[in-house]
Structure formats: C-alpha cells, structure tokens
XYZ file of C-alpha atoms in Angstrom:
473
model
C 113.195 65.964 97.923
C 113.161 69.874 98.633
C 112.831 71.861 95.745
C 114.616 75.253 96.026
C 112.889 78.748 94.391
C 114.009 81.736 94.066
C 111.562 84.565 94.728
C 112.526 87.954 93.443
C 112.157 91.493 94.160
C 108.533 92.192 92.361
C 107.787 95.229 89.764
C 106.038 97.669 92.415
C 104.516 99.461 89.827
C 104.282 103.281 88.437
C 107.389 102.913 87.204
C 109.654 102.240 89.924
C 112.920 100.192 89.332
C 114.352 99.648 92.712
C 113.703 99.393 96.772
C 115.781 99.828 99.442
C 115.611 96.900 101.724
C 114.750 98.461 105.510
C 113.510 95.559 106.933
C 114.089 91.756 107.146
C 111.306 90.257 108.837
C 112.865 86.177 108.258
C 115.821 84.830 108.712
C 117.899 82.327 107.324
C 116.249 78.738 108.860
C 112.957 80.039 109.189
C 109.673 78.346 107.678
C 107.640 80.555 105.735
C 103.916 80.518 104.900
C 102.608 80.795 101.473
C 101.774 84.732 101.199
C 103.880 85.461 104.510
C 105.434 89.153 104.161
C 109.117 88.232 104.690
C 110.756 91.738 104.319
C 109.669 95.677 104.072
C 111.103 97.595 101.477
C 110.678 101.551 101.046
C 110.151 102.681 97.480
C 110.378 106.281 96.096
C 106.554 106.123 96.702
C 105.826 104.533 99.697
C 106.934 101.372 102.408
C 105.941 98.183 101.234
C 105.672 94.454 102.624
C 106.814 91.953 100.137
C 105.167 88.595 100.642
C 106.731 85.679 99.608
C 104.557 83.873 97.177
C 106.219 80.154 98.075
C 105.913 77.863 101.492
C 108.773 76.276 102.473
C 112.519 76.809 104.430
C 114.470 80.200 103.805
C 117.483 78.985 102.611
C 119.165 82.060 101.368
C 118.480 86.532 101.820
C 120.154 88.311 99.341
C 120.653 92.171 100.289
C 121.271 93.661 104.035
C 118.952 95.946 105.334
C 120.067 99.948 103.852
C 120.712 98.520 100.813
C 119.026 98.958 97.348
C 118.232 96.503 94.917
C 116.698 96.743 91.584
C 113.482 95.003 90.287
C 113.788 91.985 89.539
C 117.155 91.187 91.738
C 116.611 88.098 94.180
C 115.223 88.421 97.162
C 115.435 84.978 98.976
C 115.178 81.512 98.203
C 113.113 79.022 100.011
C 113.088 75.269 99.974
C 109.430 74.324 99.289
C 108.252 71.007 100.772
C 111.303 71.013 103.066
C 110.105 69.292 106.378
C 112.404 70.900 108.455
C 115.312 73.834 108.125
C 118.375 73.124 106.585
C 121.748 72.455 108.617
C 123.646 75.813 108.694
C 122.555 77.161 105.564
C 124.218 80.087 104.288
C 123.565 83.700 105.027
C 124.318 85.052 101.086
C 124.135 82.990 98.237
C 124.502 83.865 94.552
C 121.891 82.159 91.886
C 122.978 79.211 90.268
C 122.462 79.299 85.942
C 118.718 77.831 85.658
C 118.498 74.218 84.450
C 116.936 73.271 81.437
C 113.051 73.314 81.762
C 111.919 69.751 83.653
C 108.860 67.746 82.496
C 105.438 69.113 83.855
C 105.301 65.289 85.588
C 108.491 66.419 87.618
C 106.940 69.012 89.630
C 105.785 67.530 92.893
C 102.414 67.905 94.377
C 103.481 69.519 97.491
C 105.430 72.333 95.429
C 102.324 73.193 93.209
C 100.382 73.632 96.211
C 103.332 75.503 98.476
C 102.913 78.479 95.961
C 100.617 81.466 95.475
C 98.732 83.023 92.605
C 98.836 85.809 94.494
C 100.438 89.266 92.728
C 101.917 92.569 93.164
C 102.071 95.075 90.327
C 103.717 92.807 87.107
C 104.700 90.125 88.875
C 102.452 86.910 88.912
C 103.589 83.654 90.814
C 101.139 81.707 88.369
C 103.708 81.156 85.672
C 104.348 77.146 84.603
C 106.762 76.093 86.998
C 109.718 75.141 83.933
C 109.743 79.115 83.813
C 110.707 79.806 87.155
C 113.805 79.947 88.099
C 115.412 76.977 90.629
C 118.599 77.771 92.609
C 121.244 75.046 94.009
C 122.092 75.570 97.695
C 126.007 75.700 97.614
C 127.598 72.700 99.324
C 129.130 73.654 103.061
C 132.673 75.218 102.295
C 132.097 75.477 99.103
C 131.894 78.183 96.701
C 128.820 79.411 94.536
C 128.081 79.896 91.428
C 128.973 83.894 90.669
C 126.350 86.105 90.050
C 124.810 87.186 86.600
C 126.057 90.761 85.581
C 122.933 93.057 85.425
C 122.610 95.507 82.796
C 125.234 95.409 81.075
C 127.181 98.868 79.467
C 128.666 97.370 76.345
C 131.603 98.971 74.630
C 134.911 98.063 72.913
C 136.349 96.696 75.925
C 133.370 94.543 77.155
C 130.500 94.666 79.374
C 130.479 96.726 82.616
C 128.133 95.127 85.366
C 125.657 98.025 86.361
C 122.959 97.590 89.060
C 120.415 99.365 87.140
C 119.661 101.984 83.904
C 119.281 104.505 86.294
C 123.123 103.871 87.293
C 124.265 104.051 83.712
C 122.073 107.248 82.835
C 123.973 108.697 86.112
C 126.815 107.979 84.895
C 126.542 109.083 81.245
C 125.330 112.305 82.333
C 128.646 113.017 84.225
C 130.493 111.474 81.632
C 132.105 109.056 83.109
C 133.412 105.686 82.236
C 131.872 102.891 83.902
C 135.046 100.364 82.747
C 136.889 102.710 85.361
C 134.981 102.124 88.019
C 135.154 99.291 90.376
C 131.982 98.373 91.725
C 131.281 97.600 95.647
C 128.690 95.187 94.754
C 128.492 90.962 94.927
C 130.470 89.833 92.117
C 132.294 93.637 91.366
C 128.680 95.087 90.613
C 128.487 99.016 90.086
C 125.941 100.246 92.504
C 124.659 104.159 92.661
C 126.679 105.168 95.342
C 129.849 103.822 93.716
C 128.912 106.524 90.680
C 128.078 109.072 92.851
C 131.387 108.873 94.737
C 133.214 108.845 91.695
C 131.282 112.011 90.756
C 132.591 113.751 94.177
C 135.788 112.799 93.666
C 135.707 114.688 90.347
C 134.392 117.357 91.990
C 137.028 118.102 94.516
C 140.008 117.075 91.978
C 139.132 119.084 89.723
C 142.105 121.177 88.242
C 142.209 124.815 89.104
C 142.283 127.145 86.236
C 144.456 129.456 88.501
C 148.207 129.511 87.324
C 150.440 127.885 90.104
C 152.537 130.716 91.901
C 155.886 130.997 90.766
C 158.863 128.783 93.535
C 159.844 131.785 96.343
C 163.457 131.566 97.709
C 163.761 129.660 101.058
C 165.191 133.252 102.204
C 163.074 135.221 100.522
C 159.954 136.374 103.421
C 156.425 135.356 102.701
C 154.816 138.306 100.838
C 151.696 139.814 103.262
C 148.420 139.859 101.724
C 147.369 143.554 101.289
C 145.038 144.869 102.833
C 144.176 142.578 105.823
C 146.257 140.083 108.275
C 147.301 136.426 106.885
C 144.729 133.886 106.427
C 145.430 130.588 106.532
C 145.144 129.001 102.859
C 142.650 126.741 101.611
C 143.594 123.628 99.833
C 142.125 124.621 95.908
C 139.338 122.005 95.373
C 138.940 120.820 98.960
C 135.885 119.081 99.308
C 133.382 120.719 102.387
C 132.876 116.955 103.699
C 136.095 116.737 104.644
C 135.875 119.062 107.796
C 135.113 117.589 110.681
C 131.323 117.558 111.866
C 130.211 117.163 108.137
C 127.336 114.678 107.866
C 126.241 113.052 104.195
C 122.937 112.178 104.089
C 121.919 110.010 100.927
C 119.037 111.369 98.763
C 116.857 107.970 98.176
C 113.910 107.063 99.228
C 111.173 109.769 99.609
C 113.613 112.016 100.207
C 115.295 111.385 96.640
C 111.913 111.075 94.834
C 110.960 114.852 96.055
C 114.674 115.799 95.093
C 114.332 114.854 91.894
C 110.617 115.518 91.185
C 111.352 119.154 92.387
C 114.810 119.623 90.269
C 112.923 118.696 87.381
C 110.223 120.879 87.698
C 112.074 123.691 88.688
C 114.499 122.736 85.090
C 111.014 122.678 82.882
C 108.205 124.833 83.910
C 108.600 128.357 83.824
C 106.435 129.328 86.749
C 105.122 132.666 88.143
C 103.113 133.433 91.490
C 100.307 135.721 92.491
C 98.429 136.023 96.018
C 95.978 137.564 97.465
C 94.840 138.299 101.218
C 91.160 137.295 102.264
C 88.549 137.558 104.770
C 87.885 133.914 105.724
C 85.295 134.894 108.605
C 82.186 133.765 106.704
C 83.658 130.425 105.946
C 84.880 129.666 109.178
C 81.657 130.357 110.547
C 80.028 128.478 107.472
C 82.150 125.057 108.308
C 81.278 125.848 112.314
C 76.984 125.684 110.972
C 77.663 122.664 109.091
C 79.829 121.192 111.848
C 76.942 121.968 114.344
C 74.045 120.228 112.338
C 75.328 116.796 112.764
C 76.463 114.067 110.386
C 79.830 113.641 109.537
C 82.265 116.653 110.351
C 83.575 118.733 107.290
C 86.889 119.890 107.090
C 88.595 123.053 106.107
C 90.404 121.369 103.534
C 87.649 120.012 102.075
C 86.217 123.247 101.874
C 88.988 124.543 99.892
C 89.001 121.658 97.701
C 85.401 122.456 96.825
C 86.175 126.068 95.669
C 88.871 124.825 93.937
C 87.334 122.433 91.932
C 84.250 125.144 91.224
C 87.199 127.568 90.415
C 88.797 124.671 87.808
C 85.764 124.471 86.215
C 85.431 127.912 85.159
C 89.437 128.341 84.495
C 90.096 124.473 82.703
C 93.419 126.229 81.374
C 94.746 125.074 84.991
C 93.953 121.731 85.379
C 96.152 120.537 82.369
C 99.780 119.429 81.206
C 102.578 120.370 78.785
C 103.430 118.145 76.100
C 106.450 119.915 74.784
C 107.629 117.083 72.102
C 104.337 117.775 70.727
C 103.895 121.516 71.653
C 100.532 121.057 73.125
C 98.596 122.097 75.902
C 96.653 118.974 77.333
C 93.492 120.125 79.342
C 92.116 117.365 81.483
C 88.531 116.439 82.005
C 88.625 115.246 85.246
C 90.563 116.815 88.538
C 92.472 114.199 90.329
C 93.129 116.684 93.445
C 96.600 116.093 95.352
C 97.512 117.343 98.419
C 100.794 117.819 100.148
C 100.970 116.099 103.267
C 104.251 116.157 105.841
C 105.082 112.615 107.613
C 107.693 111.501 109.464
C 109.275 109.634 106.356
C 109.099 113.067 104.244
C 106.440 115.329 102.206
C 104.076 112.764 99.959
C 101.378 114.436 98.217
C 98.354 111.902 98.009
C 95.750 112.136 95.210
C 92.044 112.525 95.888
C 90.268 110.776 92.671
C 87.460 112.519 90.804
C 87.485 115.263 93.051
C 85.172 117.508 90.961
C 82.761 115.100 91.844
C 82.579 114.568 95.543
C 80.733 116.150 98.246
C 82.313 118.174 100.925
C 81.723 115.241 103.366
C 83.138 113.026 100.862
C 86.195 114.822 100.311
C 86.606 115.185 104.180
C 86.563 111.416 104.703
C 89.209 111.019 101.970
C 91.815 113.236 103.267
C 91.603 111.786 106.228
C 92.014 108.330 104.902
C 94.650 109.376 103.072
C 96.562 111.680 105.577
C 96.461 108.593 107.834
C 98.057 105.914 105.423
C 100.590 108.684 104.484
C 101.332 108.740 108.266
C 101.653 105.154 108.525
C 104.048 104.352 105.220
C 101.130 102.284 103.722
C 99.723 104.668 100.636
C 100.423 102.597 97.415
C 101.712 103.810 94.461
C 98.190 104.752 92.426
C 97.549 106.801 95.476
C 100.600 109.178 94.806
C 100.327 109.532 91.115
C 98.021 110.817 88.553
C 97.272 113.990 90.156
C 96.222 117.079 88.011
C 96.092 119.862 90.575
C 97.412 120.336 93.889
C 96.492 121.812 97.556
C 98.963 123.121 99.542
C 98.078 124.010 103.185
C 101.479 125.465 104.797
C 99.331 127.176 107.245
C 99.570 124.404 109.576
C 103.267 124.677 110.004
C 102.504 128.782 111.528
C 103.278 130.404 108.510
C 101.410 133.226 106.126
C 102.451 132.424 102.873
C 105.132 130.736 100.398
C 105.606 130.244 96.627
C 105.813 126.773 96.096
C 107.252 124.516 93.595
C 104.712 122.636 90.959
C 103.954 119.171 91.776
C 105.269 118.056 88.452
C 104.065 117.783 85.326
C 100.680 119.794 86.323
C 100.036 123.050 85.589
C 99.339 125.146 89.342
C 99.351 124.671 93.099
C 96.816 126.705 95.506
C 98.699 127.410 98.778
C 97.010 128.451 101.581
C 98.310 130.614 104.296
C 97.370 130.385 108.317
C 93.888 131.687 109.335
C 94.565 134.385 111.989
C 92.754 137.708 113.464
C 93.704 140.613 111.614
C 92.044 144.390 111.251
C 90.430 144.491 108.346
C 87.839 147.071 106.835
C 84.562 144.958 106.604
C 81.411 147.115 105.652
C 83.409 150.410 105.736
C 84.548 149.967 109.514
C 87.602 148.470 110.576
C 87.236 145.192 112.529
C 88.866 142.152 113.570
C 88.423 139.276 110.486
C 89.732 135.725 110.008
C 92.136 136.868 107.409
C 94.360 134.159 105.424
C 96.660 134.738 102.643
C 95.852 132.586 99.447
C 99.032 131.940 96.608
C 98.736 130.290 93.284
C 101.941 129.354 91.275
C 101.400 128.516 87.736
C 102.875 127.303 85.061
C 102.836 130.481 82.680
C 103.267 128.275 79.305
C 99.302 127.198 79.929
C 97.657 130.815 81.022
C 98.973 134.547 81.541
C 98.847 136.260 84.023
C 94.702 137.769 83.492
C 93.608 133.643 83.987
C 95.568 132.840 87.035
C 94.234 135.838 88.699
C 90.779 135.639 87.300
C 91.336 132.098 89.209
C 92.894 133.250 92.530
C 89.927 136.232 92.589
C 87.092 133.833 92.408
C 88.449 131.822 95.204
C 89.272 134.297 96.968
C 85.404 135.921 96.692
C 84.134 131.867 97.209
C 86.435 132.263 100.682
C 85.004 135.579 101.662
C 81.677 134.979 100.827
C 80.517 131.200 100.610
C 77.298 131.659 98.877
C 79.427 132.608 95.617
C 80.350 128.722 95.536
C 76.327 127.878 95.890
C 75.560 129.981 92.722
C 77.674 128.502 90.591
C 77.159 125.091 91.490
C-alpha cells in the first residue's frame, strides 16, 4: 500500500517567509523522481526551482500559478511506493490532521529508499518518518478535511486565520480589525491581497472633513463658480483606480522587495550627495593597455571596484552600518561590494564577497558571473545579501548623473555616470577628454561632508591618474 507524504514549501533562507508560484513543473498523476524539480517559485530575492525530496506519484497540488504561499505551507502530496498513477486524483486537496506516530517497523523499505536527504536552507528530509506529516487522500466525491488555520490572531472574539505574520503586521499598521475581514483563501484564510483591498477601500471611503452644502430648492438656479466656467463635479474620495484604463500592478516578488527596501532607506537614513566631474582619459587608456597585454579581460567596473576598495581603506567610516538600538556606528573589516544590475525581473544588487582582497581579474570574473546569474534569475539569497558598500553604474543607461538611494543598511553608494568626450582643460590647454561624473550618496550619521568629500576626491584622483592607486597599494 502506498504511503502518502506531504511536501511543504521549504525555508528559502535569509528571512524569506513567502514565495509566489510562477510555474508548476508537474501535474497531478505525474510520476516524480527523488529531487526532481516540481515547481518554480519567485521570492523577494530570486527565482528558485524547488526539488521534491520524495519519489512517487503526485496526488495533489496546493496553490495556483500566481498565488503566494507562506513557508511551511503544503506544496504537494506524493504517494510513495505507488506503481502507477491513481485514478482521477483530485487537483486540490487539504491536508488531514497527522495521525499518531507509527512504529519504526511500519515504515516500508520502499518508502525509506524513495526519499532524499538533500536540503534547501533550513529544510531537511532526513527526519524520522514518524515526524513527517502523512496525508490521506479524499475519497472520490467525498469531502476533504479542513485546512488548519495558520498564524492565528488572538482576541476576544477568538482566532482569525491569517496566511503569514507579514499580513498580520500590515493589518496592525493600518488599524484594521482582521475579524471584520472575509478571507479569499482556502477555508476563509486571510491573504495579503485581502488586507490591501481593505486598506484601499478605507482610503477611498474616508469621510470628507468638508461640511455638506445646504440643500438648494429645486426652483433655485445653480450658482456658477466665480472666476471660471462650470466644472464637472468629482466625487469626494473617488479612487483613481476606478477610472477606465487604470492598471494596478501588485508590489510583490523582486519589485516588492525593492519597494520595501528603498522606502526603508528613505525613512531611516538621513542621506546626502556630493559629486565631481573627473577626466577618465588615462583610466580608459590604462584599461586598453591591460587588455592588449593578453589574459583575461578587465572590465571598467572592476577597475572602479579596485579604486573603491582602496578609498574605503582610507575612509573606513563609509564601510559601516548604523545600529540605532545601541546608538553605535558599526565599522566593518571586510568590503563586500554590491553592484546594481538591471534584469528582466527588475533591479537586483548581487554582492562580491571580500572585494578588497581580489585582483582586477578576479573582480571582472565575479562581476560577469553574478550578472549572468542575475539575468537568468538563478542568484541565490546569499549572493544578494550582506553587502557593505554598493557601486551603481548608471552610465550604461546613457545618463550623466544621479542621486541614488542607499542600499539599506549600508552607509554609502558610489554612482558612475557615462564616460563621454567633453571639452576639458588639460595641462593648461583646452582639449577633448573622456569625462565622467562621479556621485557619492552617504549616510550623514556615519560621517560629515569632509570625509565624504575626501573619499570622492581620492576616487576622482585615481580615475584621472591611475598611478595614484599604485602608490597606495
């Protein structure tokens, strides 16, 4: 007899609590092998193919493509030891309560050999079988057991089923009583979209503080507004989204993570920006000579990274973070250099670990590897977190300057504009030189303008005269 095992959405690491189902790779009734990818999900960090630790027949899937599931929610159930697909399996089922632990002898040999010990972050399949949750398939035409409520909100009126702690916090921040909401999830589960819709309804139905006008008799003419023609009345509190042609785009996945992080940065960090134009002619010539000598090609971003790490060694205040709870500036010994990369999925910031200890060739190779992984959507959460300073090369978009938002919780970001021929006074003569604008946005809590200006001036000096960098290595 087949043993039905439930596979839950595993912990994807780095504090991620939910993921969106992008594409199912298997259907109900399919036979899956151990560690075969069964679903593609998108987290706030990256796109991930989730492998199933069990081999057998898929008996149920949970969640439609485009829906979000919290970590620990059921993904699918697999009949381990089944020789063929079950007849007409249900496409959606709810897990039944786990039975009492079975004796170790009750676990069949086939079940033991049809599971994997491979793990994702924080998730293991090598736990004893008695601790795994078994799911009974519902009989054809019968009902299924109700799904257990997740993340209850306790109150005088009892528990409210909420899909995740993030939803509960969102409701609390906007003063919503979850007991007054009707969840659109399975068995009335309150999802994030339910709370967001309630927030929007509250915004559009907010009563006006303007007193209502006195009623006008039917025989009296309507007064014309002074100073202009009559205007069509606009309903008080009318929602912009009610107009034809308005599109609402959910802030979730990478876009949602970017929105949350940038909002937090603007809210928490008192930033300031300084900038300078620099003559990059000598730097471009040095790069050309290095690449002409043979060997691996050196990118301009790698050279800027070498300059940046040297500048941070002279001004360590900018390689830090602020701990407001302890009221301390935490200076960091290593430089983990993030760089902004635009992909089809949005802006991501991969991190080059220990950039201060890498050569220009090593930096070039790592930048290329992480950029390709970002475009393919295969960056891991660990490759997208832990940065201490960020480079932002917005010159690739054909613009000269910018005032970027700091990548929270870092303390600074260096922006690089496009390098273009411009008139420039060189050695007392007017000449056409390759000019770049550099900007530094910094957390004013970690340093004053003198330190930020000194950092940026050193970077500009190295760009204009690469020999300056050699003297400080």
